[in-house]
Amino acid sequence: MRNPVLPLYRSRRQREYFLPPLSARIIRTFIVSFLFITLLTFLAAYTSRHCLWCSTGGCPWPKRPASWSAPTSIRAVPSASWSFLHGKEGERDAVLHVQNLCSSPEHGVFYVDSPELASKSIPAVNVVASAPELDKLWSPAKLSKQQLSSPCFRYLSNTTLFVMGTIWNHHMSHYYVNNGMPLLDVMRSYFKDWKFTGDWMQTKRHLAVTAGGNNFFEAINIFKFEEMYSAQPEQRAEDDSSSTAITCYANAVIGLNSTCAHNFCKNQHADKHIYKFLHKLVWQQYLTAADAKKAMDIEQGQVTQRQHAVIVQRKHNRHMVNIDAMAASFTKYGISNEIVHLENMSYRDQVRLFALKATVIVGVHGNAIAHFLWSQRNTLVIEVFQLDWHSDWQELILKQMAKAEPAHATDIRYAKIECKDQSCSEGMSGLNANVKVNITALYSIIESHLVS
């Protein structure tokens, strides 16, 4: 006779004995349904308390995060004020610190007019880092409180807004040299205790770009901004109530200090560690953890890198017509090599190739050469030029990098092969022409730099 007293716990076999299979399924279904409904109820309650857009149909941020503080409406925002962090009004390298700068998709970046301002306006400053003829003066819009009304408002007292312009951001080397690195330098200057270590990620930062596309925002992700958006008014659908959402910042910084690695900027980078920091950021963003560690081990000399030449052939123009003879030149000296078309590779794979494998980079003047920004020390860059075309862009950047940190010096060596007459021109000349590389000159560079 079975014990009529049921224990608190039974094995699966025991449970099936005391509960018929159909009853067991019904009870299990009831329990799962009850838990699912409870979870949905909890999520709905949490959302209603913490998400304005759920109740107001337009506010894209939570209701009361800890970083919000008074004022609580656009009409209570203090009068804007400003001072120059660098330079003076009208100078190429002026950088402006603005207090109480605001933005919204509907109005772009702006500040609120007030009696304290009288007839004063925030001065326009240069927001790009490039040649003088490409400078772009920009200033935020000045709006009256009567023009502004939004039920969705936040005032950020501990988040800094950086405002910049972009130039040639579709071009990799220009993206980093004229856009990313100048921005990095300005942030480093503004946060005076900010070091080129992990602590930079602790700062709260937003970015507004006066001109640029989605490709720029995607690339700038290595700098870990919490939010990024256009500084210009955006065209939104009439029923998109989020377009009226307004954010105001206690502190904002406008401009790039006309600082870059090239001498057409007014200033060169003051803190030379910026180059080393940049390539580590790129490694962290685009390499796996294992590959990033391997790159660091190579940099620190814990892993020996075998000599390997990466010869870059462009897909549509600027062809090196005797590229097979170039590859054979490296093979002759016992140096492994490969011919690559970067257009067929993901950006992640490109970074991996030049950070972990390449000790020699060979290519016609263009984006491929700029991979030296995150290549290893002692990498040799061989830049090829066509007839009637020369640019000192990459060479000058490398010279700036060589001054960066004598102990590391980014140690990147540079050589060039120029086409000076019709014998190497293939009947073409100029930037996008094809070129026949002087193999004798290539031999000489290999013997000088690579053969002991």
mmCIF file with all atom_site columns, N, CA, C and O in Angstrom, residues 418-446:
data_model
loop_
_atom_site.group_PDB
_atom_site.id
_atom_site.type_symbol
_atom_site.label_atom_id
_atom_site.label_alt_id
_atom_site.label_comp_id
_atom_site.label_asym_id
_atom_site.label_entity_id
_atom_site.label_seq_id
_atom_site.pdbx_PDB_ins_code
_atom_site.Cartn_x
_atom_site.Cartn_y
_atom_site.Cartn_z
_atom_site.occupancy
_atom_site.B_iso_or_equiv
_atom_site.pdbx_formal_charge
_atom_site.auth_seq_id
_atom_site.auth_comp_id
_atom_site.auth_asym_id
_atom_site.auth_atom_id
_atom_site.pdbx_PDB_model_num
ATOM 1   N N  . GLU A 1 418 ? 59.064 57.581 -58.050 1.00 0.00 ? 418 GLU A N  1
ATOM 2   C CA . GLU A 1 418 ? 58.376 58.558 -58.881 1.00 0.00 ? 418 GLU A CA 1
ATOM 3   C C  . GLU A 1 418 ? 58.587 58.257 -60.364 1.00 0.00 ? 418 GLU A C  1
ATOM 4   O O  . GLU A 1 418 ? 59.668 57.837 -60.781 1.00 0.00 ? 418 GLU A O  1
ATOM 5   N N  . CYS A 1 419 ? 57.553 58.464 -61.135 1.00 0.00 ? 419 CYS A N  1
ATOM 6   C CA . CYS A 1 419 ? 57.642 58.364 -62.584 1.00 0.00 ? 419 CYS A CA 1
ATOM 7   C C  . CYS A 1 419 ? 57.991 59.754 -63.123 1.00 0.00 ? 419 CYS A C  1
ATOM 8   O O  . CYS A 1 419 ? 57.219 60.701 -62.915 1.00 0.00 ? 419 CYS A O  1
ATOM 9   N N  . LYS A 1 420 ? 59.121 59.872 -63.800 1.00 0.00 ? 420 LYS A N  1
ATOM 10  C CA . LYS A 1 420 ? 59.595 61.194 -64.208 1.00 0.00 ? 420 LYS A CA 1
ATOM 11  C C  . LYS A 1 420 ? 59.631 61.409 -65.711 1.00 0.00 ? 420 LYS A C  1
ATOM 12  O O  . LYS A 1 420 ? 59.963 62.499 -66.178 1.00 0.00 ? 420 LYS A O  1
ATOM 13  N N  . ASP A 1 421 ? 59.331 60.364 -66.485 1.00 0.00 ? 421 ASP A N  1
ATOM 14  C CA . ASP A 1 421 ? 59.321 60.543 -67.934 1.00 0.00 ? 421 ASP A CA 1
ATOM 15  C C  . ASP A 1 421 ? 58.343 59.560 -68.570 1.00 0.00 ? 421 ASP A C  1
ATOM 16  O O  . ASP A 1 421 ? 57.716 58.758 -67.888 1.00 0.00 ? 421 ASP A O  1
ATOM 17  N N  . GLN A 1 422 ? 58.243 59.603 -69.886 1.00 0.00 ? 422 GLN A N  1
ATOM 18  C CA . GLN A 1 422 ? 57.260 58.803 -70.606 1.00 0.00 ? 422 GLN A CA 1
ATOM 19  C C  . GLN A 1 422 ? 57.521 57.303 -70.520 1.00 0.00 ? 422 GLN A C  1
ATOM 20  O O  . GLN A 1 422 ? 56.622 56.491 -70.761 1.00 0.00 ? 422 GLN A O  1
ATOM 21  N N  . SER A 1 423 ? 58.730 56.899 -70.146 1.00 0.00 ? 423 SER A N  1
ATOM 22  C CA . SER A 1 423 ? 59.053 55.474 -70.119 1.00 0.00 ? 423 SER A CA 1
ATOM 23  C C  . SER A 1 423 ? 58.222 54.712 -69.085 1.00 0.00 ? 423 SER A C  1
ATOM 24  O O  . SER A 1 423 ? 58.060 53.496 -69.198 1.00 0.00 ? 423 SER A O  1
ATOM 25  N N  . CYS A 1 424 ? 57.708 55.406 -68.088 1.00 0.00 ? 424 CYS A N  1
ATOM 26  C CA . CYS A 1 424 ? 56.926 54.725 -67.041 1.00 0.00 ? 424 CYS A CA 1
ATOM 27  C C  . CYS A 1 424 ? 55.479 55.206 -67.015 1.00 0.00 ? 424 CYS A C  1
ATOM 28  O O  . CYS A 1 424 ? 54.718 54.844 -66.113 1.00 0.00 ? 424 CYS A O  1
ATOM 29  N N  . SER A 1 425 ? 55.115 56.003 -67.993 1.00 0.00 ? 425 SER A N  1
ATOM 30  C CA . SER A 1 425 ? 53.810 56.660 -67.916 1.00 0.00 ? 425 SER A CA 1
ATOM 31  C C  . SER A 1 425 ? 52.678 55.879 -68.554 1.00 0.00 ? 425 SER A C  1
ATOM 32  O O  . SER A 1 425 ? 51.506 56.212 -68.357 1.00 0.00 ? 425 SER A O  1
ATOM 33  N N  . GLU A 1 426 ? 53.003 54.880 -69.377 1.00 0.00 ? 426 GLU A N  1
ATOM 34  C CA . GLU A 1 426 ? 51.966 54.142 -70.104 1.00 0.00 ? 426 GLU A CA 1
ATOM 35  C C  . GLU A 1 426 ? 51.069 55.083 -70.916 1.00 0.00 ? 426 GLU A C  1
ATOM 36  O O  . GLU A 1 426 ? 49.883 54.845 -71.094 1.00 0.00 ? 426 GLU A O  1
ATOM 37  N N  . GLY A 1 427 ? 51.671 56.199 -71.361 1.00 0.00 ? 427 GLY A N  1
ATOM 38  C CA . GLY A 1 427 ? 50.937 57.168 -72.164 1.00 0.00 ? 427 GLY A CA 1
ATOM 39  C C  . GLY A 1 427 ? 49.929 57.977 -71.373 1.00 0.00 ? 427 GLY A C  1
ATOM 40  O O  . GLY A 1 427 ? 49.063 58.635 -71.962 1.00 0.00 ? 427 GLY A O  1
ATOM 41  N N  . MET A 1 428 ? 50.020 57.943 -70.046 1.00 0.00 ? 428 MET A N  1
ATOM 42  C CA . MET A 1 428 ? 49.059 58.653 -69.195 1.00 0.00 ? 428 MET A CA 1
ATOM 43  C C  . MET A 1 428 ? 49.814 59.501 -68.178 1.00 0.00 ? 428 MET A C  1
ATOM 44  O O  . MET A 1 428 ? 50.996 59.269 -67.906 1.00 0.00 ? 428 MET A O  1
ATOM 45  N N  . SER A 1 429 ? 49.138 60.484 -67.602 1.00 0.00 ? 429 SER A N  1
ATOM 46  C CA . SER A 1 429 ? 49.752 61.293 -66.561 1.00 0.00 ? 429 SER A CA 1
ATOM 47  C C  . SER A 1 429 ? 48.662 61.827 -65.638 1.00 0.00 ? 429 SER A C  1
ATOM 48  O O  . SER A 1 429 ? 47.476 61.816 -65.973 1.00 0.00 ? 429 SER A O  1
ATOM 49  N N  . GLY A 1 430 ? 49.074 62.283 -64.464 1.00 0.00 ? 430 GLY A N  1
ATOM 50  C CA . GLY A 1 430 ? 48.115 62.841 -63.517 1.00 0.00 ? 430 GLY A CA 1
ATOM 51  C C  . GLY A 1 430 ? 47.715 61.862 -62.432 1.00 0.00 ? 430 GLY A C  1
ATOM 52  O O  . GLY A 1 430 ? 48.154 60.695 -62.406 1.00 0.00 ? 430 GLY A O  1
ATOM 53  N N  . LEU A 1 431 ? 46.862 62.319 -61.526 1.00 0.00 ? 431 LEU A N  1
ATOM 54  C CA . LEU A 1 431 ? 46.513 61.570 -60.321 1.00 0.00 ? 431 LEU A CA 1
ATOM 55  C C  . LEU A 1 431 ? 45.963 60.186 -60.592 1.00 0.00 ? 431 LEU A C  1
ATOM 56  O O  . LEU A 1 431 ? 46.339 59.217 -59.929 1.00 0.00 ? 431 LEU A O  1
ATOM 57  N N  . ASN A 1 432 ? 45.063 60.039 -61.552 1.00 0.00 ? 432 ASN A N  1
ATOM 58  C CA . ASN A 1 432 ? 44.396 58.758 -61.766 1.00 0.00 ? 432 ASN A CA 1
ATOM 59  C C  . ASN A 1 432 ? 44.991 57.942 -62.903 1.00 0.00 ? 432 ASN A C  1
ATOM 60  O O  . ASN A 1 432 ? 44.368 56.988 -63.389 1.00 0.00 ? 432 ASN A O  1
ATOM 61  N N  . ALA A 1 433 ? 46.201 58.294 -63.327 1.00 0.00 ? 433 ALA A N  1
ATOM 62  C CA . ALA A 1 433 ? 46.865 57.572 -64.415 1.00 0.00 ? 433 ALA A CA 1
ATOM 63  C C  . ALA A 1 433 ? 47.439 56.243 -63.917 1.00 0.00 ? 433 ALA A C  1
ATOM 64  O O  . ALA A 1 433 ? 47.683 56.050 -62.726 1.00 0.00 ? 433 ALA A O  1
ATOM 65  N N  . ASN A 1 434 ? 47.666 55.323 -64.861 1.00 0.00 ? 434 ASN A N  1
ATOM 66  C CA . ASN A 1 434 ? 48.395 54.101 -64.547 1.00 0.00 ? 434 ASN A CA 1
ATOM 67  C C  . ASN A 1 434 ? 49.881 54.392 -64.571 1.00 0.00 ? 434 ASN A C  1
ATOM 68  O O  . ASN A 1 434 ? 50.338 55.413 -65.103 1.00 0.00 ? 434 ASN A O  1
ATOM 69  N N  . VAL A 1 435 ? 50.681 53.474 -64.017 1.00 0.00 ? 435 VAL A N  1
ATOM 70  C CA . VAL A 1 435 ? 52.108 53.713 -63.938 1.00 0.00 ? 435 VAL A CA 1
ATOM 71  C C  . VAL A 1 435 ? 52.868 52.383 -64.005 1.00 0.00 ? 435 VAL A C  1
ATOM 72  O O  . VAL A 1 435 ? 52.393 51.360 -63.493 1.00 0.00 ? 435 VAL A O  1
ATOM 73  N N  . LYS A 1 436 ? 54.014 52.424 -64.657 1.00 0.00 ? 436 LYS A N  1
ATOM 74  C CA . LYS A 1 436 ? 54.917 51.276 -64.672 1.00 0.00 ? 436 LYS A CA 1
ATOM 75  C C  . LYS A 1 436 ? 56.023 51.548 -63.660 1.00 0.00 ? 436 LYS A C  1
ATOM 76  O O  . LYS A 1 436 ? 56.794 52.502 -63.804 1.00 0.00 ? 436 LYS A O  1
ATOM 77  N N  . VAL A 1 437 ? 56.081 50.750 -62.612 1.00 0.00 ? 437 VAL A N  1
ATOM 78  C CA . VAL A 1 437 ? 57.008 50.998 -61.501 1.00 0.00 ? 437 VAL A CA 1
ATOM 79  C C  . VAL A 1 437 ? 58.430 50.628 -61.916 1.00 0.00 ? 437 VAL A C  1
ATOM 80  O O  . VAL A 1 437 ? 58.673 49.577 -62.538 1.00 0.00 ? 437 VAL A O  1
ATOM 81  N N  . ASN A 1 438 ? 59.356 51.482 -61.566 1.00 0.00 ? 438 ASN A N  1
ATOM 82  C CA . ASN A 1 438 ? 60.772 51.255 -61.842 1.00 0.00 ? 438 ASN A CA 1
ATOM 83  C C  . ASN A 1 438 ? 61.281 50.147 -60.921 1.00 0.00 ? 438 ASN A C  1
ATOM 84  O O  . ASN A 1 438 ? 61.474 50.341 -59.727 1.00 0.00 ? 438 ASN A O  1
ATOM 85  N N  . ILE A 1 439 ? 61.505 48.971 -61.480 1.00 0.00 ? 439 ILE A N  1
ATOM 86  C CA . ILE A 1 439 ? 61.913 47.812 -60.681 1.00 0.00 ? 439 ILE A CA 1
ATOM 87  C C  . ILE A 1 439 ? 63.317 47.997 -60.106 1.00 0.00 ? 439 ILE A C  1
ATOM 88  O O  . ILE A 1 439 ? 63.611 47.562 -58.987 1.00 0.00 ? 439 ILE A O  1
ATOM 89  N N  . THR A 1 440 ? 64.196 48.669 -60.847 1.00 0.00 ? 440 THR A N  1
ATOM 90  C CA . THR A 1 440 ? 65.551 48.931 -60.332 1.00 0.00 ? 440 THR A CA 1
ATOM 91  C C  . THR A 1 440 ? 65.477 49.780 -59.068 1.00 0.00 ? 440 THR A C  1
ATOM 92  O O  . THR A 1 440 ? 66.183 49.528 -58.087 1.00 0.00 ? 440 THR A O  1
ATOM 93  N N  . ALA A 1 441 ? 64.607 50.780 -59.085 1.00 0.00 ? 441 ALA A N  1
ATOM 94  C CA . ALA A 1 441 ? 64.422 51.622 -57.891 1.00 0.00 ? 441 ALA A CA 1
ATOM 95  C C  . ALA A 1 441 ? 63.845 50.809 -56.745 1.00 0.00 ? 441 ALA A C  1
ATOM 96  O O  . ALA A 1 441 ? 64.216 50.996 -55.581 1.00 0.00 ? 441 ALA A O  1
ATOM 97  N N  . LEU A 1 442 ? 62.960 49.870 -57.057 1.00 0.00 ? 442 LEU A N  1
ATOM 98  C CA . LEU A 1 442 ? 62.379 49.019 -56.021 1.00 0.00 ? 442 LEU A CA 1
ATOM 99  C C  . LEU A 1 442 ? 63.452 48.115 -55.413 1.00 0.00 ? 442 LEU A C  1
ATOM 100 O O  . LEU A 1 442 ? 63.506 47.940 -54.183 1.00 0.00 ? 442 LEU A O  1
ATOM 101 N N  . TYR A 1 443 ? 64.316 47.540 -56.254 1.00 0.00 ? 443 TYR A N  1
ATOM 102 C CA . TYR A 1 443 ? 65.437 46.741 -55.750 1.00 0.00 ? 443 TYR A CA 1
ATOM 103 C C  . TYR A 1 443 ? 66.267 47.553 -54.754 1.00 0.00 ? 443 TYR A C  1
ATOM 104 O O  . TYR A 1 443 ? 66.656 47.069 -53.685 1.00 0.00 ? 443 TYR A O  1
ATOM 105 N N  . SER A 1 444 ? 66.570 48.770 -55.134 1.00 0.00 ? 444 SER A N  1
ATOM 106 C CA . SER A 1 444 ? 67.408 49.635 -54.295 1.00 0.00 ? 444 SER A CA 1
ATOM 107 C C  . SER A 1 444 ? 66.765 49.881 -52.918 1.00 0.00 ? 444 SER A C  1
ATOM 108 O O  . SER A 1 444 ? 67.439 49.853 -51.896 1.00 0.00 ? 444 SER A O  1
ATOM 109 N N  . ILE A 1 445 ? 65.451 50.106 -52.911 1.00 0.00 ? 445 ILE A N  1
ATOM 110 C CA . ILE A 1 445 ? 64.759 50.345 -51.638 1.00 0.00 ? 445 ILE A CA 1
ATOM 111 C C  . ILE A 1 445 ? 64.770 49.071 -50.784 1.00 0.00 ? 445 ILE A C  1
ATOM 112 O O  . ILE A 1 445 ? 65.012 49.138 -49.578 1.00 0.00 ? 445 ILE A O  1
ATOM 113 N N  . ILE A 1 446 ? 64.509 47.934 -51.411 1.00 0.00 ? 446 ILE A N  1
ATOM 114 C CA . ILE A 1 446 ? 64.517 46.662 -50.667 1.00 0.00 ? 446 ILE A CA 1
ATOM 115 C C  . ILE A 1 446 ? 65.890 46.421 -50.050 1.00 0.00 ? 446 ILE A C  1
ATOM 116 O O  . ILE A 1 446 ? 66.010 46.057 -48.874 1.00 0.00 ? 446 ILE A O  1
#
